Amino acid sequence: MNLCLLSPINLSISSLGLLLQKCLKAKLLRPCKQIHALMLTSHIDMNALSLDSKLIGAYASCGDLGSAELVFERTRNLNIFAFNWMISALAFHGYPEKSIGYFSLLQQSSIIPNKYTFAIVLKACVGLMDLNKGKEVHSMIYRMGFESELSVANALIDMYGKCGNTEYARLVFNVMVERDIVSWTSLIHSYVNMGKIEESFILFEKMRLEGIRPNDFTWNIMVAGYARKGDCDIALMLFSKMSKEGLTPDLITWNAMISGFVQSQRSTEALALFLDMLDAGVKPNEVTLTGLLPVCGLIDSVSTGKEIHGLVYRLELFANVFVASALIDMYSRCGSVEDAWNIFKSVPFKNIASWNAMIGCYGKHGRVEHAIKLFEKMQYEVVLPNEVTLTSLLSACSHAGLVEIGLKIFWSMEESYGVRARKEHYACVIDLVCRVGRLEEAYNIIKDMPTEVTDSIIGAFFSGCKAYTRRDLAEKMAKDILHMDLKKPEGLVALSNIYAAEGE
């Protein structure tokens, strides 16, 4: 945009208004500031033809929220256009509270909101995840008669769905006179987010029966929803249908498919999907690779892991702490401890997941002293351990028979690290003391447990009783657990074996 021809002589209010509109649409910040400067130096009436409101809109559109707010504060005759831009820009740039604040200012003024106002402010409610505020806005929409507006109704469905109230989203949907692809997709997305995948599929089919063709976004939601739930066959069926209809899966969908197949331990298909993704020209990201790397452990193929490791370098994702942690875990699962350590020590930024992965790797492969030293180094570097860290350590101590070290860690968990012992920690410590025959101690720990006694804990105790011929303690525990609802019969099988060994 050439502003050289503009001068205090040939400036006109209408031409300035048109130029600001161009800045707004094209998001041109520098020309917007130049026009603002010309307006100030020429002493033009900013109220004329709502130039000040157009200036607010231009600044907001360009993302210069500070300038937009300054102009807003100095404007005497604000209109709905200025309010809408402030509410919208602040919500879009991650300031939902301030966005709602401007909506409150609007309510205090004599300016009447329009349908765009409500569609925008409902997005701010989503940003805050404030269902109650959303309901307040809904009541205003109803009172002012905007509920029948398609864009407003769609925004209501989106708000209720994302704030976790699928029932209200469905009620809004049911009373809509007109529905479009956005209406259907928003409600389907709501059901998928709540894990109601069957209901979403019914809606998906009903939408198609009513002659509305699903778009890429709708298909992607359905495919990803089934994949995340572990219904890989249905996900694959929908995935194939989507491709046949000429629609392209997005990266989120590819990631969900790969991760879903990995979690379902369908490793070969997960790798095949990854290759298909590369053939389709879709560039993997850190989510793709962290989701795929567990495949190498499942198929026990360090060579496949090294190939993916090479891809990590080529994509320049090595500095990503989550990818690095997944690589450490992959090498650990494949038994390559030295490779795991090489990754760990070369990661420029480590988070708790990186430390946990390496500590777990050492513990899993019997290098308990290394695990403990790394744990001490972790504390020296002021990284607070979490539940996973301590479970890995206790498990390592149990397998190595380091009873006193394990007990010291266990009994100091809450005081030293702020971590309250959970059933996983109790399972490790019961296994630890039972392995060395300290069954009375194990019995007392179980009796005093503040958390649920699991079948694995009981199983470990009875196995210890069998190994050290402590039928008396086994029978005592059996009486104590009569009221317990165990998920699996492992513990009772161990007790049965104790009796069988004595011919009973």
CSV table of N, CA and C in Angstrom, one decimal, residues 212-341:
chain,number,residue,atom,x,y,z
A,212,ILE,N,-26.3,-34.4,3.9
A,212,ILE,CA,-25.1,-33.5,4.2
A,212,ILE,C,-23.9,-34.4,4.1
A,213,ARG,N,-23.0,-34.0,3.2
A,213,ARG,CA,-21.8,-34.8,3.0
A,213,ARG,C,-20.7,-34.4,4.0
A,214,PRO,N,-20.1,-35.4,4.7
A,214,PRO,CA,-19.1,-35.1,5.7
A,214,PRO,C,-17.9,-34.4,5.0
A,215,ASN,N,-17.3,-33.5,5.7
A,215,ASN,CA,-16.1,-32.9,5.1
A,215,ASN,C,-14.8,-33.5,5.8
A,216,ASP,N,-13.6,-33.0,5.4
A,216,ASP,CA,-12.4,-33.6,5.9
A,216,ASP,C,-12.4,-33.7,7.4
A,217,PHE,N,-12.8,-32.5,8.0
A,217,PHE,CA,-12.8,-32.4,9.5
A,217,PHE,C,-13.7,-33.4,10.2
A,218,THR,N,-14.9,-33.6,9.6
A,218,THR,CA,-15.8,-34.6,10.2
A,218,THR,C,-15.2,-36.0,10.1
A,219,TRP,N,-14.7,-36.4,9.0
A,219,TRP,CA,-14.1,-37.7,8.8
A,219,TRP,C,-13.0,-37.9,9.8
A,220,ASN,N,-12.1,-36.9,9.9
A,220,ASN,CA,-10.9,-37.0,10.7
A,220,ASN,C,-11.3,-37.2,12.2
A,221,ILE,N,-12.4,-36.5,12.6
A,221,ILE,CA,-12.9,-36.7,14.0
A,221,ILE,C,-13.3,-38.1,14.3
A,222,MET,N,-14.1,-38.7,13.3
A,222,MET,CA,-14.6,-40.0,13.5
A,222,MET,C,-13.4,-41.1,13.5
A,223,VAL,N,-12.5,-40.9,12.5
A,223,VAL,CA,-11.4,-41.9,12.4
A,223,VAL,C,-10.5,-41.8,13.7
A,224,ALA,N,-10.2,-40.6,14.1
A,224,ALA,CA,-9.3,-40.4,15.3
A,224,ALA,C,-10.0,-40.9,16.5
A,225,GLY,N,-11.3,-40.7,16.6
A,225,GLY,CA,-12.1,-41.1,17.8
A,225,GLY,C,-12.1,-42.6,18.0
A,226,TYR,N,-12.3,-43.4,16.9
A,226,TYR,CA,-12.3,-44.8,17.0
A,226,TYR,C,-10.9,-45.3,17.3
A,227,ALA,N,-9.9,-44.7,16.6
A,227,ALA,CA,-8.5,-45.1,16.8
A,227,ALA,C,-8.1,-44.9,18.3
A,228,ARG,N,-8.4,-43.8,18.9
A,228,ARG,CA,-8.0,-43.5,20.3
A,228,ARG,C,-8.7,-44.5,21.2
A,229,LYS,N,-9.9,-44.9,20.9
A,229,LYS,CA,-10.7,-45.8,21.7
A,229,LYS,C,-10.1,-47.3,21.6
A,230,GLY,N,-9.3,-47.5,20.6
A,230,GLY,CA,-8.8,-48.9,20.4
A,230,GLY,C,-9.6,-49.7,19.4
A,231,ASP,N,-10.7,-49.1,18.8
A,231,ASP,CA,-11.5,-49.9,17.8
A,231,ASP,C,-10.8,-49.7,16.5
A,232,CYS,N,-9.7,-50.4,16.3
A,232,CYS,CA,-8.8,-50.1,15.2
A,232,CYS,C,-9.4,-50.6,13.9
A,233,ASP,N,-10.2,-51.7,13.9
A,233,ASP,CA,-10.8,-52.2,12.7
A,233,ASP,C,-11.8,-51.2,12.1
A,234,ILE,N,-12.7,-50.6,13.0
A,234,ILE,CA,-13.6,-49.6,12.5
A,234,ILE,C,-12.9,-48.4,12.1
A,235,ALA,N,-11.9,-48.0,12.8
A,235,ALA,CA,-11.1,-46.8,12.4
A,235,ALA,C,-10.5,-47.0,11.0
A,236,LEU,N,-10.0,-48.2,10.8
A,236,LEU,CA,-9.3,-48.5,9.5
A,236,LEU,C,-10.4,-48.5,8.4
A,237,MET,N,-11.6,-49.0,8.7
A,237,MET,CA,-12.7,-49.0,7.7
A,237,MET,C,-13.0,-47.6,7.3
A,238,LEU,N,-13.2,-46.7,8.3
A,238,LEU,CA,-13.6,-45.3,8.0
A,238,LEU,C,-12.4,-44.6,7.3
A,239,PHE,N,-11.2,-44.9,7.7
A,239,PHE,CA,-10.0,-44.4,7.1
A,239,PHE,C,-10.0,-44.7,5.6
A,240,SER,N,-10.3,-45.9,5.2
A,240,SER,CA,-10.3,-46.3,3.8
A,240,SER,C,-11.4,-45.6,3.1
A,241,LYS,N,-12.6,-45.6,3.7
A,241,LYS,CA,-13.8,-44.9,3.0
A,241,LYS,C,-13.5,-43.5,2.8
A,242,MET,N,-12.8,-42.8,3.7
A,242,MET,CA,-12.5,-41.4,3.6
A,242,MET,C,-11.6,-41.2,2.4
A,243,SER,N,-10.6,-42.1,2.3
A,243,SER,CA,-9.7,-41.9,1.1
A,243,SER,C,-10.4,-42.2,-0.2
A,244,LYS,N,-11.3,-43.1,-0.2
A,244,LYS,CA,-12.1,-43.4,-1.4
A,244,LYS,C,-12.9,-42.3,-1.9
A,245,GLU,N,-13.4,-41.5,-0.9
A,245,GLU,CA,-14.2,-40.3,-1.2
A,245,GLU,C,-13.4,-39.1,-1.6
A,246,GLY,N,-12.0,-39.3,-1.7
A,246,GLY,CA,-11.1,-38.3,-2.2
A,246,GLY,C,-10.8,-37.3,-1.1
A,247,LEU,N,-11.0,-37.6,0.1
A,247,LEU,CA,-10.7,-36.7,1.2
A,247,LEU,C,-9.3,-37.1,1.9
A,248,THR,N,-8.6,-36.1,2.4
A,248,THR,CA,-7.3,-36.4,2.9
A,248,THR,C,-7.2,-36.4,4.4
A,249,PRO,N,-6.7,-37.5,5.0
A,249,PRO,CA,-6.5,-37.5,6.4
A,249,PRO,C,-5.5,-36.4,6.8
A,250,ASP,N,-5.7,-35.7,8.0
A,250,ASP,CA,-4.8,-34.8,8.4
A,250,ASP,C,-3.8,-35.5,9.4
A,251,LEU,N,-2.8,-34.7,9.8
A,251,LEU,CA,-1.7,-35.3,10.6
A,251,LEU,C,-2.2,-35.8,11.9
A,252,ILE,N,-3.2,-35.1,12.5
A,252,ILE,CA,-3.8,-35.6,13.8
A,252,ILE,C,-4.4,-37.0,13.6
A,253,THR,N,-5.1,-37.2,12.5
A,253,THR,CA,-5.7,-38.5,12.2
A,253,THR,C,-4.7,-39.6,12.0
A,254,TRP,N,-3.6,-39.3,11.2
A,254,TRP,CA,-2.5,-40.2,11.0
A,254,TRP,C,-1.9,-40.6,12.4
A,255,ASN,N,-1.7,-39.6,13.2
A,255,ASN,CA,-1.1,-39.8,14.5
A,255,ASN,C,-2.0,-40.7,15.4
A,256,ALA,N,-3.3,-40.4,15.4
A,256,ALA,CA,-4.2,-41.2,16.2
A,256,ALA,C,-4.3,-42.6,15.7
A,257,MET,N,-4.3,-42.8,14.4
A,257,MET,CA,-4.3,-44.2,13.8
A,257,MET,C,-3.1,-45.0,14.2
A,258,ILE,N,-1.9,-44.4,14.0
A,258,ILE,CA,-0.6,-45.1,14.4
A,258,ILE,C,-0.6,-45.4,15.9
A,259,SER,N,-0.9,-44.4,16.7
A,259,SER,CA,-0.9,-44.6,18.2
A,259,SER,C,-1.9,-45.6,18.6
A,260,GLY,N,-3.1,-45.6,18.0
A,260,GLY,CA,-4.1,-46.6,18.3
A,260,GLY,C,-3.7,-48.0,18.0
A,261,PHE,N,-3.1,-48.2,16.8
A,261,PHE,CA,-2.6,-49.6,16.5
A,261,PHE,C,-1.4,-50.0,17.4
A,262,VAL,N,-0.6,-49.1,17.7
A,262,VAL,CA,0.5,-49.4,18.6
A,262,VAL,C,0.0,-49.9,20.0
A,263,GLN,N,-1.0,-49.1,20.5
A,263,GLN,CA,-1.6,-49.4,21.8
A,263,GLN,C,-2.3,-50.7,21.8
A,264,SER,N,-2.9,-51.1,20.6
A,264,SER,CA,-3.5,-52.4,20.5
A,264,SER,C,-2.6,-53.5,20.2
A,265,GLN,N,-1.3,-53.2,20.2
A,265,GLN,CA,-0.2,-54.1,19.9
A,265,GLN,C,-0.3,-54.7,18.5
A,266,ARG,N,-0.8,-53.9,17.6
A,266,ARG,CA,-0.8,-54.3,16.2
A,266,ARG,C,0.4,-53.6,15.5
A,267,SER,N,1.6,-54.1,15.8
A,267,SER,CA,2.8,-53.4,15.4
A,267,SER,C,3.0,-53.3,13.9
A,268,THR,N,2.8,-54.4,13.2
A,268,THR,CA,3.0,-54.5,11.8
A,268,THR,C,2.2,-53.5,11.0
A,269,GLU,N,0.9,-53.4,11.4
A,269,GLU,CA,0.0,-52.5,10.8
A,269,GLU,C,0.3,-51.0,11.1
A,270,ALA,N,0.8,-50.8,12.4
A,270,ALA,CA,1.2,-49.5,12.8
A,270,ALA,C,2.4,-49.0,11.9
A,271,LEU,N,3.4,-49.9,11.7
A,271,LEU,CA,4.5,-49.5,10.8
A,271,LEU,C,4.1,-49.3,9.4
A,272,ALA,N,3.1,-50.1,8.9
A,272,ALA,CA,2.6,-50.0,7.5
A,272,ALA,C,1.9,-48.7,7.4
A,273,LEU,N,1.1,-48.3,8.4
A,273,LEU,CA,0.4,-47.0,8.3
A,273,LEU,C,1.4,-45.8,8.3
A,274,PHE,N,2.5,-46.0,9.1
A,274,PHE,CA,3.5,-44.9,9.1
A,274,PHE,C,4.2,-44.8,7.7
A,275,LEU,N,4.5,-45.9,7.0
A,275,LEU,CA,5.0,-45.8,5.7
A,275,LEU,C,4.0,-45.2,4.7
A,276,ASP,N,2.7,-45.6,4.9
A,276,ASP,CA,1.7,-45.0,4.0
A,276,ASP,C,1.6,-43.5,4.2
A,277,MET,N,1.8,-43.1,5.4
A,277,MET,CA,1.8,-41.6,5.7
A,277,MET,C,2.9,-40.9,5.0
A,278,LEU,N,4.1,-41.5,5.1
A,278,LEU,CA,5.3,-40.9,4.4
A,278,LEU,C,5.1,-40.9,2.9
A,279,ASP,N,4.5,-42.0,2.3
A,279,ASP,CA,4.2,-42.0,0.9
A,279,ASP,C,3.2,-41.0,0.5
A,280,ALA,N,2.3,-40.6,1.4
A,280,ALA,CA,1.3,-39.6,1.1
A,280,ALA,C,1.8,-38.2,1.2
A,281,GLY,N,3.1,-38.1,1.6
A,281,GLY,CA,3.7,-36.8,1.6
A,281,GLY,C,3.4,-36.0,2.9
A,282,VAL,N,2.9,-36.7,3.9
A,282,VAL,CA,2.6,-36.1,5.2
A,282,VAL,C,3.9,-36.1,6.1
A,283,LYS,N,4.3,-35.0,6.5
A,283,LYS,CA,5.5,-34.9,7.3
A,283,LYS,C,5.2,-35.3,8.8
A,284,PRO,N,5.9,-36.3,9.4
A,284,PRO,CA,5.7,-36.6,10.8
A,284,PRO,C,6.1,-35.5,11.7
A,285,ASN,N,5.5,-35.4,12.9
A,285,ASN,CA,5.9,-34.5,13.9
A,285,ASN,C,6.3,-35.3,15.2
A,286,GLU,N,6.6,-34.6,16.3
A,286,GLU,CA,7.0,-35.2,17.5
A,286,GLU,C,5.9,-36.2,18.0
A,287,VAL,N,4.7,-35.9,17.8
A,287,VAL,CA,3.6,-36.8,18.3
A,287,VAL,C,3.6,-38.1,17.5
A,288,THR,N,3.8,-38.0,16.2
A,288,THR,CA,3.9,-39.2,15.4
A,288,THR,C,5.0,-40.1,15.9
A,289,LEU,N,6.2,-39.6,16.1
A,289,LEU,CA,7.4,-40.4,16.5
A,289,LEU,C,7.3,-41.0,17.9
A,290,THR,N,6.8,-40.2,18.9
A,290,THR,CA,6.6,-40.7,20.2
A,290,THR,C,5.5,-41.8,20.3
A,291,GLY,N,4.5,-41.7,19.4
A,291,GLY,CA,3.5,-42.7,19.3
A,291,GLY,C,4.0,-44.0,18.6
A,292,LEU,N,4.9,-43.8,17.7
A,292,LEU,CA,5.4,-45.0,16.9
A,292,LEU,C,6.5,-45.8,17.6
A,293,LEU,N,7.4,-45.1,18.3
A,293,LEU,CA,8.6,-45.7,18.9
A,293,LEU,C,8.3,-47.0,19.7
A,294,PRO,N,7.2,-47.0,20.5
A,294,PRO,CA,7.0,-48.2,21.3
A,294,PRO,C,6.9,-49.5,20.5
A,295,VAL,N,6.6,-49.3,19.2
A,295,VAL,CA,6.5,-50.5,18.3
A,295,VAL,C,7.8,-51.3,18.3
A,296,CYS,N,8.9,-50.6,18.3
A,296,CYS,CA,10.2,-51.3,18.3
A,296,CYS,C,10.4,-52.2,19.5
A,297,GLY,N,9.9,-51.8,20.6
A,297,GLY,CA,9.9,-52.7,21.8
A,297,GLY,C,9.0,-53.9,21.7
A,298,LEU,N,7.9,-53.7,21.1
A,298,LEU,CA,6.9,-54.7,20.9
A,298,LEU,C,7.4,-55.8,20.0
A,299,ILE,N,8.1,-55.4,18.9
A,299,ILE,CA,8.7,-56.4,18.0
A,299,ILE,C,10.1,-56.7,18.2
A,300,ASP,N,10.7,-56.1,19.3
A,300,ASP,CA,12.0,-56.3,19.7
A,300,ASP,C,13.0,-56.1,18.6
A,301,SER,N,12.9,-55.0,17.9
A,301,SER,CA,13.7,-54.7,16.8
A,301,SER,C,14.4,-53.3,17.0
A,302,VAL,N,15.7,-53.4,17.5
A,302,VAL,CA,16.5,-52.2,17.7
A,302,VAL,C,16.8,-51.6,16.3
A,303,SER,N,16.9,-52.4,15.3
A,303,SER,CA,17.3,-51.9,13.9
A,303,SER,C,16.2,-50.9,13.5
A,304,THR,N,14.9,-51.3,13.7
A,304,THR,CA,13.8,-50.4,13.3
A,304,THR,C,13.9,-49.1,14.1
A,305,GLY,N,14.2,-49.3,15.4
A,305,GLY,CA,14.3,-48.1,16.3
A,305,GLY,C,15.4,-47.2,15.8
A,306,LYS,N,16.5,-47.7,15.3
A,306,LYS,CA,17.6,-46.9,14.8
A,306,LYS,C,17.2,-46.2,13.5
A,307,GLU,N,16.4,-46.8,12.7
A,307,GLU,CA,15.9,-46.1,11.5
A,307,GLU,C,15.0,-44.9,11.9
A,308,ILE,N,14.2,-45.1,12.9
A,308,ILE,CA,13.3,-44.0,13.3
A,308,ILE,C,14.2,-43.0,14.0
A,309,HIS,N,15.2,-43.4,14.7
A,309,HIS,CA,16.2,-42.5,15.3
A,309,HIS,C,16.8,-41.6,14.3
A,310,GLY,N,17.2,-42.2,13.2
A,310,GLY,CA,17.8,-41.4,12.0
A,310,GLY,C,16.8,-40.4,11.5
A,311,LEU,N,15.5,-40.8,11.4
A,311,LEU,CA,14.5,-39.9,10.9
A,311,LEU,C,14.3,-38.7,11.9
A,312,VAL,N,14.5,-39.0,13.2
A,312,VAL,CA,14.4,-37.9,14.2
A,312,VAL,C,15.4,-36.8,13.9
A,313,TYR,N,16.6,-37.3,13.6
A,313,TYR,CA,17.7,-36.3,13.2
A,313,TYR,C,17.4,-35.6,12.0
A,314,ARG,N,16.9,-36.3,11.0
A,314,ARG,CA,16.7,-35.6,9.7
A,314,ARG,C,15.6,-34.6,9.8
A,315,LEU,N,14.6,-34.8,10.7
A,315,LEU,CA,13.5,-33.9,10.9
A,315,LEU,C,13.9,-32.8,11.9
A,316,GLU,N,15.1,-32.9,12.5
A,316,GLU,CA,15.5,-32.0,13.5
A,316,GLU,C,14.6,-31.9,14.7
A,317,LEU,N,14.2,-33.1,15.1
A,317,LEU,CA,13.3,-33.2,16.3
A,317,LEU,C,14.1,-33.7,17.5
A,318,PHE,N,15.4,-33.9,17.4
A,318,PHE,CA,16.1,-34.5,18.5
A,318,PHE,C,16.1,-33.7,19.8
A,319,ALA,N,16.0,-32.3,19.6
A,319,ALA,CA,16.0,-31.5,20.8
A,319,ALA,C,14.7,-31.5,21.5
A,320,ASN,N,13.7,-32.1,20.9
A,320,ASN,CA,12.4,-32.2,21.6
A,320,ASN,C,12.5,-33.2,22.7
A,321,VAL,N,12.2,-32.8,23.9
A,321,VAL,CA,12.4,-33.6,25.1
A,321,VAL,C,11.5,-34.8,25.1
A,322,PHE,N,10.3,-34.8,24.5
A,322,PHE,CA,9.4,-35.9,24.5
A,322,PHE,C,9.9,-37.0,23.6
A,323,VAL,N,10.4,-36.5,22.4
A,323,VAL,CA,11.0,-37.5,21.5
A,323,VAL,C,12.2,-38.2,22.1
A,324,ALA,N,13.0,-37.4,22.7
A,324,ALA,CA,14.2,-38.0,23.4
A,324,ALA,C,13.9,-39.0,24.4
A,325,SER,N,12.8,-38.7,25.2
A,325,SER,CA,12.4,-39.6,26.3
A,325,SER,C,11.8,-40.9,25.6
A,326,ALA,N,11.1,-40.8,24.5
A,326,ALA,CA,10.6,-41.9,23.8
A,326,ALA,C,11.7,-42.8,23.2
A,327,LEU,N,12.8,-42.1,22.8
A,327,LEU,CA,13.9,-42.9,22.2
A,327,LEU,C,14.6,-43.6,23.4
A,328,ILE,N,14.8,-43.0,24.5
A,328,ILE,CA,15.4,-43.7,25.7
A,328,ILE,C,14.6,-44.9,26.0
A,329,ASP,N,13.3,-44.8,26.1
A,329,ASP,CA,12.4,-45.9,26.5
A,329,ASP,C,12.5,-47.0,25.4
A,330,MET,N,12.5,-46.6,24.1
A,330,MET,CA,12.6,-47.6,23.0
A,330,MET,C,13.9,-48.4,23.2
A,331,TYR,N,15.0,-47.7,23.4
A,331,TYR,CA,16.3,-48.5,23.5
A,331,TYR,C,16.3,-49.4,24.7
A,332,SER,N,15.6,-48.9,25.8
A,332,SER,CA,15.5,-49.7,27.0
A,332,SER,C,14.7,-51.0,26.8
A,333,ARG,N,13.6,-50.8,26.1
A,333,ARG,CA,12.7,-52.0,25.8
A,333,ARG,C,13.5,-53.0,24.9
A,334,CYS,N,14.3,-52.5,24.0
A,334,CYS,CA,15.1,-53.3,23.1
A,334,CYS,C,16.4,-53.9,23.7
A,335,GLY,N,16.6,-53.5,25.0
A,335,GLY,CA,17.8,-54.0,25.7
A,335,GLY,C,19.1,-53.3,25.4
A,336,SER,N,19.0,-52.2,24.8
A,336,SER,CA,20.2,-51.4,24.4
A,336,SER,C,20.5,-50.3,25.4
A,337,VAL,N,21.0,-50.6,26.6
A,337,VAL,CA,21.1,-49.7,27.6
A,337,VAL,C,22.1,-48.5,27.3
A,338,GLU,N,23.2,-48.9,26.6
A,338,GLU,CA,24.2,-47.9,26.3
A,338,GLU,C,23.7,-46.9,25.3
A,339,ASP,N,22.9,-47.3,24.3
A,339,ASP,CA,22.2,-46.4,23.4
A,339,ASP,C,21.3,-45.4,24.1
A,340,ALA,N,20.6,-46.0,25.1
A,340,ALA,CA,19.6,-45.2,25.9
A,340,ALA,C,20.4,-44.1,26.7
A,341,TRP,N,21.5,-44.5,27.3
A,341,TRP,CA,22.4,-43.5,28.0
A,341,TRP,C,22.9,-42.5,27.1
